[in-house]
Coordinates of C-alpha atoms in Angstrom, one line a residue:
Chain A
X1 CA -14.2 -47.1 87.7
X2 CA -11.3 -46.4 85.9
X3 CA -12.3 -47.5 82.6
X4 CA -15.7 -45.8 83.4
X5 CA -13.8 -42.4 84.1
X6 CA -12.0 -42.3 80.8
X7 CA -14.9 -43.6 78.9
X8 CA -16.2 -40.3 79.9
X9 CA -13.5 -38.3 79.4
X10 CA -13.5 -39.5 75.9
X11 CA -17.2 -39.7 75.3
X12 CA -16.8 -35.6 75.8
X13 CA -13.8 -35.8 73.6
X14 CA -16.0 -37.3 70.9
X15 CA -19.0 -34.8 71.4
X16 CA -17.1 -32.3 71.1
X17 CA -15.9 -33.1 67.9
X18 CA -18.9 -34.4 66.6
X19 CA -20.3 -31.4 67.2
X20 CA -17.6 -29.9 65.4
X21 CA -18.2 -31.9 62.5
X22 CA -21.9 -30.9 62.2
X23 CA -20.9 -27.6 62.3
X24 CA -18.8 -27.6 59.0
X25 CA -20.5 -26.8 55.7
X26 CA -22.6 -29.5 54.4
X27 CA -21.7 -29.2 50.5
X28 CA -18.6 -28.0 48.7
X29 CA -17.6 -27.2 44.7
X30 CA -17.5 -31.3 45.0
X31 CA -20.5 -32.0 46.0
X32 CA -22.1 -32.9 49.2
X33 CA -19.4 -35.9 49.3
X34 CA -16.7 -33.6 49.4
X35 CA -18.0 -32.1 52.6
X36 CA -15.2 -31.6 55.3
X37 CA -17.3 -32.9 58.1
X38 CA -18.1 -36.3 56.8
X39 CA -15.0 -38.4 58.4
X40 CA -14.4 -36.4 61.4
X41 CA -18.0 -37.1 62.3
X42 CA -17.6 -41.1 61.3
X43 CA -14.3 -41.2 63.8
X44 CA -16.2 -39.4 66.1
X45 CA -19.4 -41.4 66.5
X46 CA -17.1 -44.6 66.3
X47 CA -15.3 -43.0 69.2
X48 CA -18.8 -42.5 71.0
X49 CA -19.9 -45.8 70.3
X50 CA -16.7 -47.8 71.6
X51 CA -16.4 -45.5 74.7
X52 CA -20.4 -46.4 75.3
X53 CA -19.7 -50.3 75.5
X54 CA -17.0 -49.6 77.5
X55 CA -18.7 -47.7 79.8
X56 CA -22.0 -50.0 80.2
X57 CA -19.7 -53.2 80.0
X58 CA -18.9 -55.1 83.4
X59 CA -16.4 -53.0 85.0
X60 CA -13.2 -55.3 84.4
X61 CA -10.3 -55.8 87.2
X62 CA -7.3 -54.0 86.4
X63 CA -4.4 -56.3 85.0
X64 CA -1.8 -54.0 86.2
X65 CA -3.2 -52.8 89.7
X66 CA -0.5 -52.4 92.2
X67 CA 0.1 -53.5 95.3
X68 CA 1.7 -50.6 96.9
X69 CA 1.4 -49.0 100.3
X70 CA -0.7 -46.0 100.7
X71 CA 2.4 -44.0 101.6
X72 CA 4.7 -45.5 98.7
X73 CA 1.2 -44.3 96.7
X74 CA 1.5 -41.2 98.1
X75 CA 5.2 -40.5 97.5
X76 CA 5.0 -41.3 94.2
X77 CA 2.0 -39.3 93.7
X78 CA 3.9 -36.0 95.3
X79 CA 7.2 -36.8 93.2
X80 CA 4.7 -37.0 89.7
X81 CA 3.2 -33.6 91.0
X82 CA 6.8 -31.9 91.8
X83 CA 8.0 -33.3 87.9
X84 CA 4.9 -32.1 86.1
X85 CA 5.3 -29.0 87.9
X86 CA 8.7 -28.5 87.2
X87 CA 8.1 -29.6 83.5
X88 CA 5.6 -27.4 83.0
X89 CA 7.6 -24.1 84.6
X90 CA 10.3 -24.9 82.4
X91 CA 8.3 -25.0 79.2
X92 CA 6.4 -21.5 80.9
X93 CA 10.0 -20.0 80.9
X94 CA 11.4 -21.2 77.6
X95 CA 12.1 -18.0 75.4
X96 CA 11.9 -15.9 78.0
X97 CA 15.0 -16.7 80.4
X98 CA 18.5 -17.5 78.3
X99 CA 18.7 -21.3 77.1
X100 CA 21.7 -22.2 78.7
X101 CA 20.7 -20.5 81.7
X102 CA 17.2 -22.0 82.5
X103 CA 18.4 -25.7 81.1
X104 CA 21.4 -25.3 83.5
X105 CA 19.1 -24.3 87.0
X106 CA 16.3 -26.5 85.5
X107 CA 18.6 -29.6 85.3
X108 CA 20.5 -28.8 88.4
X109 CA 17.3 -28.3 90.5
X110 CA 15.4 -31.6 89.6
X111 CA 18.0 -33.3 89.7
X112 CA 19.2 -32.5 93.7
X113 CA 15.5 -32.5 93.9
X114 CA 15.0 -36.2 92.8
X115 CA 18.1 -37.5 93.7
X116 CA 18.9 -36.1 97.1
X117 CA 22.8 -36.3 97.3
X118 CA 25.8 -33.8 96.6
X119 CA 24.5 -31.1 95.0
X120 CA 27.7 -29.3 93.8
X121 CA 28.4 -32.7 91.0
X122 CA 25.0 -32.0 90.5
X123 CA 25.5 -28.2 89.3
X124 CA 28.6 -29.3 87.8
X125 CA 27.1 -31.7 85.2
X126 CA 23.6 -30.1 84.8
X127 CA 25.7 -27.1 83.1
X128 CA 28.2 -29.6 81.2
X129 CA 25.1 -31.5 79.7
X130 CA 23.8 -28.1 78.9
X131 CA 26.4 -27.0 77.1
X132 CA 27.0 -29.9 75.5
X133 CA 23.2 -30.0 74.3
X134 CA 23.6 -26.3 73.5
X135 CA 26.9 -27.0 71.3
X136 CA 25.3 -30.0 69.5
X137 CA 22.1 -28.3 68.4
X138 CA 22.9 -24.7 67.5
X139 CA 27.0 -24.9 66.6
X140 CA 27.1 -28.6 65.1
X141 CA 23.7 -29.1 63.4
X142 CA 23.0 -25.3 63.0
X143 CA 19.6 -25.8 64.3
X144 CA 17.7 -23.0 66.3
X145 CA 17.4 -22.8 70.1
X146 CA 14.4 -21.5 72.1
Chain B
X1 CA 29.9 -43.5 57.3
X2 CA 31.0 -41.5 60.3
X3 CA 27.3 -40.4 60.6
X4 CA 26.4 -44.0 60.5
X5 CA 28.7 -44.9 63.2
X6 CA 27.7 -42.1 65.9
X7 CA 23.9 -42.7 64.7
X8 CA 24.2 -46.6 65.4
X9 CA 26.4 -46.4 68.9
X10 CA 23.3 -43.4 70.1
X11 CA 20.9 -46.3 68.6
X12 CA 22.5 -48.6 71.3
X13 CA 22.9 -46.4 74.0
X14 CA 18.8 -45.3 73.6
X15 CA 18.1 -49.0 73.6
X16 CA 20.8 -49.3 76.6
X17 CA 18.8 -46.8 78.7
X18 CA 15.5 -48.4 80.1
X19 CA 12.7 -45.7 79.9
X20 CA 13.8 -44.3 75.9
X21 CA 12.5 -46.3 73.5
X22 CA 13.3 -47.2 69.8
X23 CA 10.5 -44.3 69.1
X24 CA 11.9 -41.9 70.7
X25 CA 15.6 -42.7 69.8
X26 CA 14.6 -42.2 65.8
X27 CA 12.4 -39.1 66.7
X28 CA 14.7 -37.2 68.4
X29 CA 17.7 -37.9 65.7
X30 CA 14.8 -37.1 62.6
X31 CA 15.2 -33.5 64.7
X32 CA 19.1 -33.7 64.2
X33 CA 18.7 -34.8 60.5
X34 CA 17.0 -31.7 59.3
X35 CA 20.3 -30.4 57.6
X36 CA 21.3 -33.8 56.5
X37 CA 21.0 -35.1 52.6
X38 CA 17.8 -37.4 52.8
X39 CA 20.4 -40.1 51.1
X40 CA 22.6 -39.8 54.8
X41 CA 19.8 -38.8 56.9
X42 CA 17.0 -42.2 56.3
X43 CA 20.3 -44.6 56.7
X44 CA 21.1 -42.7 60.0
X45 CA 17.8 -43.4 61.1
X46 CA 17.3 -46.8 60.2
X47 CA 21.4 -47.2 62.4
X48 CA 19.0 -45.7 65.6
X49 CA 16.5 -47.9 64.8
X50 CA 18.2 -51.5 64.9
X51 CA 20.8 -50.0 67.3
X52 CA 18.0 -49.4 69.8
X53 CA 16.1 -52.3 69.4
X54 CA 19.1 -54.4 69.7
X55 CA 20.6 -52.3 72.5
X56 CA 17.6 -53.1 74.8
X57 CA 18.7 -56.7 75.2
X58 CA 21.9 -55.0 77.4
X59 CA 19.7 -53.8 80.1
X60 CA 16.9 -56.9 79.7
X61 CA 20.2 -59.3 80.6
X62 CA 22.1 -57.6 83.0
X63 CA 19.0 -55.3 85.1
X64 CA 16.0 -57.5 84.1
X65 CA 14.8 -54.5 82.9
X66 CA 13.9 -54.3 78.6
X67 CA 15.8 -51.3 77.4
X68 CA 13.0 -51.1 75.1
X69 CA 9.6 -53.0 75.2
X70 CA 11.0 -54.8 72.0
X71 CA 13.2 -56.6 74.9
X72 CA 10.7 -57.4 77.4
X73 CA 10.8 -61.4 76.2
X74 CA 14.4 -61.1 76.2
X75 CA 14.0 -60.7 80.1
X76 CA 12.4 -64.1 80.5
X77 CA 15.7 -66.2 79.7
X78 CA 18.5 -63.4 79.8
X79 CA 18.6 -62.3 83.3
X80 CA 18.5 -65.8 84.8
X81 CA 21.3 -66.4 82.1
X82 CA 23.1 -62.9 83.8
X83 CA 22.9 -64.5 87.3
X84 CA 24.2 -67.9 86.7
X85 CA 27.1 -65.9 85.6
X86 CA 27.0 -66.3 81.8
X87 CA 26.1 -62.9 81.6
X88 CA 28.8 -62.4 79.2
X89 CA 27.9 -64.5 77.2
X90 CA 24.1 -64.2 77.2
X91 CA 25.4 -60.7 75.8
X92 CA 27.2 -61.8 73.0
X93 CA 24.8 -64.3 71.7
X94 CA 21.9 -61.9 72.2
X95 CA 24.3 -59.3 69.6
X96 CA 25.0 -62.3 67.3
X97 CA 21.4 -63.5 67.1
X98 CA 20.0 -59.9 66.8
X99 CA 22.7 -59.5 63.8
X100 CA 21.5 -62.6 62.4
X101 CA 17.9 -61.3 62.6
X102 CA 18.3 -58.0 61.3
X103 CA 20.3 -59.6 57.7
X104 CA 16.9 -61.8 57.5
X105 CA 14.9 -58.7 57.4
X106 CA 17.1 -56.8 55.0
X107 CA 16.6 -60.5 53.0
X108 CA 13.0 -60.0 53.1
X109 CA 13.0 -56.0 52.0
X110 CA 14.9 -56.8 49.2
X111 CA 12.4 -59.9 48.3
X112 CA 9.1 -59.3 49.6
X113 CA 8.8 -55.4 49.3
X114 CA 8.8 -55.2 45.2
X115 CA 5.7 -57.9 45.3
X116 CA 3.9 -56.0 47.8
X117 CA 4.8 -52.6 45.9
X118 CA 3.0 -54.5 43.0
X119 CA -0.3 -54.9 44.5
X120 CA 0.2 -51.7 46.4
X121 CA -0.1 -50.3 42.6
X122 CA -3.5 -51.8 42.2
X123 CA -4.8 -49.8 45.0
X124 CA -7.8 -47.2 44.8
X125 CA -9.1 -44.6 46.8
X126 CA -11.6 -47.4 48.7
X127 CA -8.7 -49.6 49.0
X128 CA -6.8 -47.2 50.8
X129 CA -9.9 -45.9 52.8
X130 CA -10.3 -49.1 54.5
X131 CA -6.7 -49.9 54.6
X132 CA -6.2 -46.8 56.8
X133 CA -9.3 -48.3 59.3
X134 CA -7.9 -51.6 58.7
X135 CA -4.3 -50.7 60.3
X136 CA -5.7 -49.2 63.0
X137 CA -8.0 -51.4 64.2
X138 CA -5.5 -54.0 63.6
X139 CA -2.7 -52.4 65.6
X140 CA -5.8 -52.1 68.3
X141 CA -6.8 -55.7 68.8
X142 CA -2.8 -56.5 69.0
X143 CA -1.2 -54.0 71.2
X144 CA -3.9 -54.5 73.6
X145 CA -4.7 -58.4 73.7
X146 CA -6.3 -58.5 76.7
X147 CA -8.6 -55.7 76.3
X148 CA -8.7 -55.4 72.5
X149 CA -11.7 -52.3 73.2
X150 CA -9.1 -50.4 74.5
X151 CA -7.1 -50.3 71.6
X152 CA -9.7 -49.9 69.1
X153 CA -10.8 -46.5 71.2
X154 CA -7.4 -45.2 71.3
X155 CA -6.9 -45.7 67.4
X156 CA -10.2 -44.2 66.6
X157 CA -8.8 -41.1 69.0
X158 CA -5.4 -40.9 67.0
X159 CA -7.9 -40.6 63.7
X160 CA -10.2 -38.3 65.2
X161 CA -7.7 -36.1 66.5
X162 CA -5.7 -36.2 62.9
X163 CA -8.5 -34.1 61.7
X164 CA -7.5 -31.1 63.1
X165 CA -6.0 -28.7 60.2
X166 CA -6.9 -27.9 56.8
X167 CA -8.1 -30.6 54.8
X168 CA -6.9 -31.9 51.7
X169 CA -9.9 -31.6 49.5
X170 CA -11.4 -28.3 50.2
X171 CA -9.0 -26.8 52.5
X172 CA -11.5 -26.3 55.3
X173 CA -9.8 -25.4 58.4
X174 CA -11.5 -28.5 60.9
X175 CA -11.0 -27.6 65.0
X176 CA -8.8 -24.5 64.2
X177 CA -10.9 -22.0 66.5
X178 CA -9.3 -19.4 64.5
X179 CA -5.8 -20.6 65.7
X180 CA -3.6 -19.6 62.9
X181 CA -1.0 -22.3 64.2
X182 CA -3.4 -24.9 64.6
X183 CA -4.3 -24.1 60.3
X184 CA -1.2 -26.8 59.6
X185 CA -2.8 -29.5 61.9
X186 CA -1.1 -30.7 64.5
X187 CA 2.7 -32.3 63.7
X188 CA 3.4 -35.7 64.1
X189 CA 6.8 -34.9 65.7
X190 CA 5.2 -33.4 68.9
X191 CA 2.5 -36.3 69.3
X192 CA 5.1 -39.3 69.4
X193 CA 7.3 -37.2 71.8
X194 CA 4.6 -36.5 74.0
X195 CA 2.8 -39.8 73.7
X196 CA 6.4 -42.0 74.2
X197 CA 8.3 -39.6 76.0
X198 CA 6.5 -37.6 78.7
X199 CA 4.7 -40.9 80.1
X200 CA 8.1 -43.0 80.1
X201 CA 10.0 -39.8 82.2
X202 CA 6.9 -39.5 84.5
X203 CA 6.5 -43.2 85.4
X204 CA 10.5 -43.1 86.0
X205 CA 10.7 -40.0 88.1
X206 CA 7.9 -41.0 90.0
X207 CA 9.1 -44.4 90.8
X208 CA 10.8 -44.9 94.0
X209 CA 12.0 -48.6 94.2
X210 CA 15.3 -49.9 92.6
X211 CA 16.1 -52.4 90.6
X212 CA 18.8 -55.3 91.2
X213 CA 21.6 -55.0 88.7
X214 CA 24.2 -58.3 87.6
X215 CA 27.4 -56.7 86.0
X216 CA 29.7 -59.3 87.0
X217 CA 31.1 -60.6 83.9
X218 CA 34.1 -62.2 85.2
X219 CA 32.8 -66.0 85.6
X220 CA 32.4 -67.3 81.8
X221 CA 30.2 -71.1 82.7
X222 CA 29.2 -71.5 79.2
X223 CA 28.9 -74.8 77.7
X224 CA 29.1 -74.4 74.3
X225 CA 30.9 -72.2 71.7
X226 CA 29.8 -69.6 69.9
X227 CA 29.6 -71.3 66.6
X228 CA 28.3 -74.5 68.3
X229 CA 25.3 -72.4 69.5
X230 CA 24.4 -71.2 66.4
X231 CA 24.9 -74.4 64.7
X232 CA 22.8 -75.8 67.5
X233 CA 19.9 -72.8 67.1
X234 CA 20.0 -72.6 63.3
X235 CA 16.3 -73.8 63.0
X236 CA 14.8 -71.6 65.9
X237 CA 17.3 -68.6 64.3
X238 CA 15.3 -68.8 60.9
X239 CA 12.0 -69.5 61.9
X240 CA 12.4 -67.0 64.8
X241 CA 13.6 -64.2 62.0
X242 CA 10.8 -65.3 59.5
X243 CA 7.7 -64.7 62.5
X244 CA 9.8 -61.4 63.0
X245 CA 9.8 -60.7 59.4
X246 CA 6.1 -61.1 58.6
X247 CA 4.6 -59.9 62.4
X248 CA 6.6 -56.4 61.5
X249 CA 4.9 -56.4 58.5
X250 CA 1.6 -56.1 59.9
X251 CA 0.8 -52.8 60.7
X252 CA 1.2 -51.4 64.5
X253 CA 2.0 -54.8 65.8
X254 CA 6.0 -54.0 66.4
X255 CA 8.6 -55.9 67.8
X256 CA 7.4 -56.3 71.4
X257 CA 4.8 -59.0 69.9
X258 CA 7.1 -60.2 67.6
X259 CA 9.8 -61.6 70.1
X260 CA 7.0 -63.0 72.2
X261 CA 5.3 -65.1 69.5
X262 CA 8.5 -66.5 68.1
X263 CA 10.1 -67.1 72.0
X264 CA 6.1 -69.0 72.3
X265 CA 7.0 -70.9 69.2
X266 CA 10.2 -72.1 70.3
X267 CA 8.9 -73.1 73.8
X268 CA 6.3 -75.3 72.4
X269 CA 8.5 -76.4 69.7
X270 CA 11.4 -77.0 72.1
X271 CA 12.5 -80.5 73.4
X272 CA 13.6 -78.8 76.5
X273 CA 10.5 -76.4 77.5
X274 CA 11.5 -76.9 81.0
X275 CA 14.2 -74.8 80.4
X276 CA 12.5 -71.7 79.3
X277 CA 12.2 -68.9 81.9
X278 CA 15.2 -70.5 83.8
X279 CA 18.0 -69.2 81.3
X280 CA 17.1 -71.0 78.1
X281 CA 19.5 -70.2 75.1
X282 CA 16.8 -71.3 72.7
X283 CA 14.4 -68.8 74.5
X284 CA 17.3 -65.9 74.4
X285 CA 17.8 -66.4 70.6
X286 CA 14.1 -66.7 69.8
X287 CA 13.5 -63.6 71.2
X288 CA 16.8 -61.5 70.0
X289 CA 16.4 -62.7 66.1
X290 CA 12.5 -61.7 66.0
X291 CA 12.6 -58.4 67.3
X292 CA 15.6 -57.6 65.1
X293 CA 14.3 -59.1 62.2
X294 CA 10.8 -57.6 62.9
X295 CA 12.5 -53.9 61.9
X296 CA 13.0 -55.1 58.6
X297 CA 9.6 -56.6 58.2
X298 CA 8.2 -53.5 59.8
X299 CA 9.9 -51.4 57.1
X300 CA 8.4 -53.2 54.1
X301 CA 4.7 -51.7 54.3
X302 CA 6.2 -48.2 55.1
X303 CA 8.1 -48.5 52.0
X304 CA 5.0 -50.2 49.8
X305 CA 2.0 -48.9 51.5
X306 CA 3.3 -45.9 53.1
X307 CA 1.7 -47.6 56.5
X308 CA 4.1 -48.0 59.2
X309 CA 4.7 -51.8 60.8
X310 CA 5.6 -50.3 64.1
X311 CA 5.5 -47.5 66.0
X312 CA 9.6 -46.4 65.1
X313 CA 9.0 -47.7 61.4
X314 CA 6.0 -44.8 62.2
X315 CA 8.5 -42.3 63.0
X316 CA 10.9 -43.5 60.4
X317 CA 7.9 -42.7 57.7
X318 CA 7.5 -39.2 59.0
X319 CA 10.9 -38.5 58.9
X320 CA 11.2 -39.8 54.8
X321 CA 8.2 -37.4 54.3
X322 CA 10.2 -34.6 56.0
X323 CA 13.1 -35.4 54.0
X324 CA 10.9 -35.2 50.8
X325 CA 10.7 -39.2 50.1
X326 CA 7.0 -40.0 49.6
X327 CA 7.0 -43.4 50.7
X328 CA 4.2 -45.6 49.1
X329 CA 2.8 -47.2 46.2
X330 CA 4.6 -44.6 44.2
X331 CA 7.9 -45.0 45.8
X332 CA 9.4 -47.6 42.9
X333 CA 8.2 -45.2 40.4
X334 CA 9.4 -42.0 42.0
X335 CA 12.7 -43.4 43.7
X336 CA 13.4 -47.0 42.2
X337 CA 16.8 -47.0 43.5
X338 CA 14.8 -46.3 47.3
X339 CA 14.3 -50.5 48.2
X340 CA 17.3 -51.7 47.5
X341 CA 19.2 -48.5 49.2
X342 CA 17.3 -49.0 52.6
X343 CA 18.4 -52.5 52.4
X344 CA 22.0 -51.8 52.0
X345 CA 21.7 -49.2 55.2
X346 CA 20.3 -52.5 56.7
X347 CA 23.3 -54.5 56.2
X348 CA 25.9 -51.7 57.0
X349 CA 24.0 -50.9 60.3
X350 CA 23.9 -54.3 60.8
X351 CA 27.4 -54.7 60.9
X352 CA 28.1 -51.8 62.8
X353 CA 25.8 -53.0 65.3
X354 CA 27.4 -56.1 66.0
X355 CA 30.7 -54.6 65.9
X356 CA 29.9 -52.1 68.4
X357 CA 28.2 -54.8 70.1
X358 CA 30.9 -57.1 70.9
X359 CA 33.5 -54.5 71.3
X360 CA 32.0 -51.9 73.1
X361 CA 28.4 -52.1 74.7
X362 CA 29.8 -53.5 78.3
X363 CA 31.2 -49.7 78.7
X364 CA 27.7 -49.0 77.7
X365 CA 26.3 -50.3 80.5
X366 CA 28.5 -48.0 82.7
X367 CA 25.8 -45.1 82.0
X368 CA 23.1 -47.4 83.9
X369 CA 25.3 -46.1 87.1
X370 CA 23.8 -42.9 86.2
X371 CA 20.8 -42.2 88.3
X372 CA 17.5 -42.2 86.5
X373 CA 16.5 -39.1 88.4
X374 CA 19.5 -37.4 86.8
X375 CA 18.7 -39.0 83.3
X376 CA 15.2 -38.2 83.1
X377 CA 15.2 -34.1 83.3
X378 CA 18.2 -34.3 80.7
X379 CA 15.8 -36.8 78.4
X380 CA 13.0 -34.2 79.0
X381 CA 15.4 -31.1 77.8
X382 CA 16.0 -33.3 74.7
X383 CA 12.5 -33.9 74.2
X384 CA 11.7 -30.2 74.7
X385 CA 14.6 -29.3 72.0
X386 CA 14.0 -32.0 69.5
X387 CA 10.4 -30.7 69.1
X388 CA 11.5 -27.0 69.1
X389 CA 13.6 -27.2 66.4
X390 CA 10.9 -29.2 64.1
X391 CA 9.4 -25.8 63.4
X392 CA 11.3 -23.4 65.4
X393 CA 8.0 -23.0 67.7
X394 CA 7.1 -22.9 71.3
X395 CA 3.2 -24.0 70.1
X396 CA 5.1 -27.4 69.0
X397 CA 6.7 -27.8 72.7
X398 CA 3.1 -27.1 74.4
X399 CA 1.4 -29.5 72.4
X400 CA 4.3 -32.4 73.3
X401 CA 3.4 -31.7 76.9
X402 CA -0.5 -31.9 76.0
X403 CA 0.1 -34.9 74.3
X404 CA 2.5 -36.3 76.8
X405 CA -0.7 -35.8 79.5
X406 CA -2.9 -37.4 77.1
X407 CA -0.4 -40.4 76.6
X408 CA 0.3 -40.5 80.8
X409 CA -3.6 -40.8 81.3
X410 CA -4.0 -43.7 78.8
X411 CA -1.0 -45.0 79.9
X412 CA -2.6 -44.7 83.8
X413 CA -5.8 -46.5 82.5
X414 CA -4.3 -49.1 79.9
X415 CA -4.8 -47.7 76.8
X416 CA -2.0 -48.7 74.4
X417 CA -0.4 -45.9 72.6
X418 CA 0.2 -47.8 69.4
X419 CA -2.7 -47.6 67.9
X420 CA -3.2 -44.2 68.9
X421 CA -0.2 -43.1 67.1
X422 CA -1.2 -45.3 63.9
X423 CA -4.2 -43.7 63.7
X424 CA -2.9 -40.0 63.8
X425 CA -1.0 -41.2 61.4
X426 CA -3.0 -42.9 58.9
X427 CA -6.1 -40.3 59.7
X428 CA -5.4 -38.1 56.8
X429 CA -5.0 -41.0 54.3
X430 CA -8.5 -42.5 55.3
X431 CA -9.8 -38.9 55.3
X432 CA -9.1 -38.2 51.7
X433 CA -9.7 -41.2 50.7
X434 CA -13.3 -42.0 52.2
X435 CA -14.1 -38.7 50.7
X436 CA -12.7 -39.0 47.2
X437 CA -14.0 -42.7 47.0
X438 CA -17.6 -41.1 47.7
X439 CA -17.1 -38.5 45.0
X440 CA -16.5 -41.1 42.5
X441 CA -19.4 -43.0 43.3
X442 CA -21.6 -40.3 44.5
X443 CA -22.5 -41.5 47.8
X444 CA -22.4 -45.4 46.7
X445 CA -20.6 -47.7 49.2
X446 CA -20.8 -50.8 46.8
X447 CA -17.5 -50.6 46.0
X448 CA -16.2 -51.2 49.1
X449 CA -17.2 -54.8 49.0
X450 CA -17.0 -55.5 45.5
X451 CA -13.4 -54.5 44.9
X452 CA -11.4 -57.6 45.8
X453 CA -8.4 -56.4 47.8
X454 CA -10.9 -54.1 49.7
X455 CA -13.5 -56.7 50.4
X456 CA -10.4 -58.6 51.5
X457 CA -9.3 -55.9 54.2
X458 CA -13.0 -55.6 55.5
X459 CA -13.1 -59.4 55.8
X460 CA -10.0 -59.6 57.6
X461 CA -10.8 -56.6 60.1
X462 CA -14.2 -58.2 61.0
X463 CA -12.6 -61.1 61.8
X464 CA -10.4 -59.7 63.8
X465 CA -12.7 -57.6 65.4
X466 CA -15.2 -61.1 66.0
X467 CA -12.5 -63.7 67.1
X468 CA -10.6 -60.9 69.2
X469 CA -13.8 -59.6 71.4
X470 CA -16.8 -61.6 71.3
X471 CA -15.4 -65.0 72.6
X472 CA -13.6 -62.5 75.5
X473 CA -17.1 -61.8 76.3
X474 CA -18.6 -65.5 76.3
X475 CA -15.4 -66.4 78.6
X476 CA -16.7 -63.5 81.0
X477 CA -19.8 -64.6 81.2
X478 CA -19.2 -68.2 81.8
X479 CA -16.9 -66.9 84.7

């Protein structure tokens, strides 16, 4: 089932690229073989073709199927969603909140959520790491930070 | 020298930390070297690359988790050795063998690269177009040996997505939807950091179970001295080094495959094959020599063909472009000193790696006491900052997240990342050269099959596809 879903997702992506390629100009000042859509069309057809083979073949048994209990799986999914949400929030707030403040809060909160021990040392280490990153990028290497 | 020292240490540290790969290490350091001249930046990146591939052996031995995928074969004998009270001996043997492997790689850079460069000078548009597709297909086959179809799909997805942005012949904006940020295409670094870094971080954070750590160095139960060990394994060492180099030369295969192949050959030819998997020094030697020798091999096609031999080499290639060095067939003409220069940097990096490896890596292992849950958010911040400083725009960070999501989806569904990245890198080369070739022949495809190098590449590609896929299908039918 996993293979069929991924095949369908990639076929849709391939069709999207193919339609885009077909809408591109068919000829240029270098003639029709310089047309910008030729190669994207070729690659998207290859993706569609290969994914169709995967879709139609007999379903393969996953080689890395873990034998986790449903509770462990649920716990893992919860942690995954939480991590993804925190990452999105951090990137969304970048540039809107001061980098040192935002990163210190992000590191403190995420570390204490996932590593449920000793809040104060975690906060102190988060501030230390943030200042270290800021100093390294902005002061030593003179690179711009958000 | 100071910069080489700290970048080697950084590389070892990246390798020591499970979840951080050499690719990510080179990618993150690339962002830090923007302000450096290329003659300092490229050796620094080499130091990180070599250091990280070696550093992964530390965790493979004491933690039974390969620090980088290249050290997966090291766990098989490294961890049993550590458990039997030979952790210190195993760590030092791995250091020495990695050093010798790197030197073998450097020798081949000097001897093989000019010859390959001379062949590369005969390449025309037809050969370059076929080479780009060949590299992607081979990478797909070799990085997904159990299901090559997924490797090829990943490769063609990479080729397809690389088409976003202005095309190089008529400057037509492809798939940009009027978004000015997309006119310049998608930068390689956000894609790399996204595809490799984010899935790794998410996977580590969602994991609930904790690994076993063996960090008792007090006992020394070894039977042989280091000199005797090298002497006893001399043939295995040289053979594994050569295997590593030649696997490294194949585009997109990388250090993990090199280590496994060398390990397999060592086991098949060993007088004591029953010891493999139980703590065999032969097995440890083969894996560690081959993965470091592979680094040298992977750099040879980067320098001569602009085709990366492995994922970290792909980032190195991108870094070379960022620093104004156009690697490829014209490199010997434009930068004649570069091949010797890279080989020299390789030797210096190896010496530093061995010195630091023997002196300070046990201290580095203390970092393993930092919980993953604390470390991974820091790595995420480094990924974000590293991607942002590339062009100073948040757009790249969102691109990184998007490709991180794609990378995670691909990992869940067992699609390898290496052919995707390789396809993304080789896409523009395939595009420009395929269209140029078609324009030269007015649409005639015959030169692809009549020019010798192009024909050899096509035949090799067909052989790889038929040997990898069709026997599997027949096997399935029999079952």
